[in-house]
Amino acid sequence: MADETGPTRLDPTRTATALEFHRVAKRFDTGTEALSEVDLSVAAGEFVSVVGPSGCGKSTLLRLAAGLERPTGGRVRASSDRLAFVFQDPTLLPWRTALANVELVAELHGMSRSRRREQANRALDTVGLADFADQLPAHLSGGMRMRVSLARALVLAPDLFLFDEPFGALDEITRLRLQEEVQRLVHAGGFSALLVTHSVSEAVYLSRRVVVLSARPGRIVAEIDIPFEHPRPARLRFDAEFGRLAATVSDALAGEHT
Ligand code: ADP
């Protein structure tokens, strides 16, 4: 079914593909060519990461997936319009408690008051913040604010998560811990996910597949399968095979920075 603003919908009864880019190009009105000939699909339940040099079109790819931009060539199709966008900046309203922030999106989607309260409490519990529901954002750490942002995304029971450098502003310990949580949440929920990150280790740890984009205009120059089973233990990052796969991604990336 075509849709005026968002990506065309894949028929979920006939496909196990959550998201599909077919020969996608994006040229902005300014003349900047951000993406060229991108063919990429994310299977239902698959976690795919995108890495690439700054300015190569990674955020543009996510915005196309979300239907916030339209391609100027090719097509983007998604099997569901239930998607959650998680940014580096948690963008919480400072005058609303953690619970009220999580409820806000559900409120905007017209969920009844009792249902959204119940769903928001459950989502906060899932991200380990049940005891902080009544706190204002200013009284939460950066990692906790990101957890609130994840809870806000979970409340809508999305089929597809779009992550744009979600942990880029956090210290390393918090970042590693949140990667483990996201892995647990996404895997347990059977969600599909497309993650943009600058961290090769984060991409390898979280993904079933890592896609490397070229310098602008972004084209796919490598796709690396990451075959480890889930759940993945934290110590997997010290595994020799993990190191080999990370080196493969880094090498493909290094070729694009020259
Ligand atoms: P990345 O996320 O890989 O750093 P972006 O997708 O943000 O890259 O941007 C890709 C290119 O497109 C950059 O050169 C950026 O300046 C340009 N760009 C992004 N959004 C717009 C826009 N709305 N109008 C014009 N140019 C844009």
PDB file of C-alpha atoms and ligand atoms in Angstrom, residues 26-35 52-63 69 164 196 198 213 216 218, ligand 1:
ATOM      1  CA  LYS A  26      18.934  10.751  -2.187  1.00  0.00           C
ATOM      2  CA  ARG A  27      19.908  14.132  -3.564  1.00  0.00           C
ATOM      3  CA  PHE A  28      18.908  17.166  -1.518  1.00  0.00           C
ATOM      4  CA  ASP A  29      17.582  20.366  -3.086  1.00  0.00           C
ATOM      5  CA  THR A  30      20.965  21.926  -2.296  1.00  0.00           C
ATOM      6  CA  GLY A  31      22.498  19.523  -4.832  1.00  0.00           C
ATOM      7  CA  THR A  32      24.187  17.378  -2.158  1.00  0.00           C
ATOM      8  CA  GLU A  33      24.074  13.754  -3.183  1.00  0.00           C
ATOM      9  CA  ALA A  34      23.828  11.860   0.125  1.00  0.00           C
ATOM     10  CA  LEU A  35      23.150   8.293  -1.009  1.00  0.00           C
ATOM     11  CA  GLY A  52      30.599   4.793   7.487  1.00  0.00           C
ATOM     12  CA  PRO A  53      32.583   8.023   7.413  1.00  0.00           C
ATOM     13  CA  SER A  54      30.958  11.217   8.751  1.00  0.00           C
ATOM     14  CA  GLY A  55      28.614  12.821   6.280  1.00  0.00           C
ATOM     15  CA  CYS A  56      28.215   9.681   4.135  1.00  0.00           C
ATOM     16  CA  GLY A  57      24.437   9.598   4.509  1.00  0.00           C
ATOM     17  CA  LYS A  58      23.854   7.308   7.515  1.00  0.00           C
ATOM     18  CA  SER A  59      21.298   9.552   9.228  1.00  0.00           C
ATOM     19  CA  THR A  60      19.667  10.190   5.882  1.00  0.00           C
ATOM     20  CA  LEU A  61      19.250   6.418   5.490  1.00  0.00           C
ATOM     21  CA  LEU A  62      17.435   6.248   8.850  1.00  0.00           C
ATOM     22  CA  ARG A  63      15.274   9.247   7.991  1.00  0.00           C
ATOM     23  CA  GLU A  69      12.535  11.968   3.881  1.00  0.00           C
ATOM     24  CA  ASP A 164      20.879   6.936  15.427  1.00  0.00           C
ATOM     25  CA  VAL A 196      23.796   3.803  12.902  1.00  0.00           C
ATOM     26  CA  HIS A 198      30.572   5.131  14.843  1.00  0.00           C
ATOM     27  CA  LEU A 213      28.987   2.719   3.572  1.00  0.00           C
ATOM     28  CA  ARG A 216      29.487  10.490   0.262  1.00  0.00           C
ATOM     29  CA  GLY A 218      27.033   6.650   0.519  1.00  0.00           C
TER      30      GLY A 218
HETATM   31  P1  ADP B   1      25.973  11.056   8.372  1.00  0.00           P
HETATM   32  O1  ADP B   1      24.818  10.701   9.224  1.00  0.00           O
HETATM   33  O2  ADP B   1      26.602   9.885   7.692  1.00  0.00           O
HETATM   34  O3  ADP B   1      27.013  11.890   9.073  1.00  0.00           O
HETATM   35  P2  ADP B   1      23.992  12.659   6.963  1.00  0.00           P
HETATM   36  O4  ADP B   1      23.018  11.665   6.477  1.00  0.00           O
HETATM   37  O5  ADP B   1      23.632  13.458   8.162  1.00  0.00           O
HETATM   38  O6  ADP B   1      25.428  11.966   7.166  1.00  0.00           O
HETATM   39  O7  ADP B   1      24.303  13.695   5.784  1.00  0.00           O
HETATM   40  C1  ADP B   1      24.784  13.280   4.501  1.00  0.00           C
HETATM   41  C2  ADP B   1      25.059  14.509   3.657  1.00  0.00           C
HETATM   42  O8  ADP B   1      23.830  15.130   3.330  1.00  0.00           O
HETATM   43  C3  ADP B   1      25.904  15.559   4.364  1.00  0.00           C
HETATM   44  O9  ADP B   1      26.755  16.183   3.426  1.00  0.00           O
HETATM   45  C4  ADP B   1      24.860  16.537   4.886  1.00  0.00           C
HETATM   46  O10 ADP B   1      25.407  17.837   4.985  1.00  0.00           O
HETATM   47  C5  ADP B   1      23.805  16.472   3.803  1.00  0.00           C
HETATM   48  N1  ADP B   1      22.447  16.732   4.304  1.00  0.00           N
HETATM   49  C6  ADP B   1      21.810  16.069   5.304  1.00  0.00           C
HETATM   50  N2  ADP B   1      20.565  16.544   5.475  1.00  0.00           N
HETATM   51  C7  ADP B   1      20.415  17.549   4.573  1.00  0.00           C
HETATM   52  C8  ADP B   1      19.336  18.424   4.237  1.00  0.00           C
HETATM   53  N3  ADP B   1      18.149  18.377   4.862  1.00  0.00           N
HETATM   54  N4  ADP B   1      19.548  19.327   3.235  1.00  0.00           N
HETATM   55  C9  ADP B   1      20.724  19.381   2.581  1.00  0.00           C
HETATM   56  N5  ADP B   1      21.788  18.571   2.835  1.00  0.00           N
HETATM   57  C10 ADP B   1      21.625  17.669   3.813  1.00  0.00           C
END
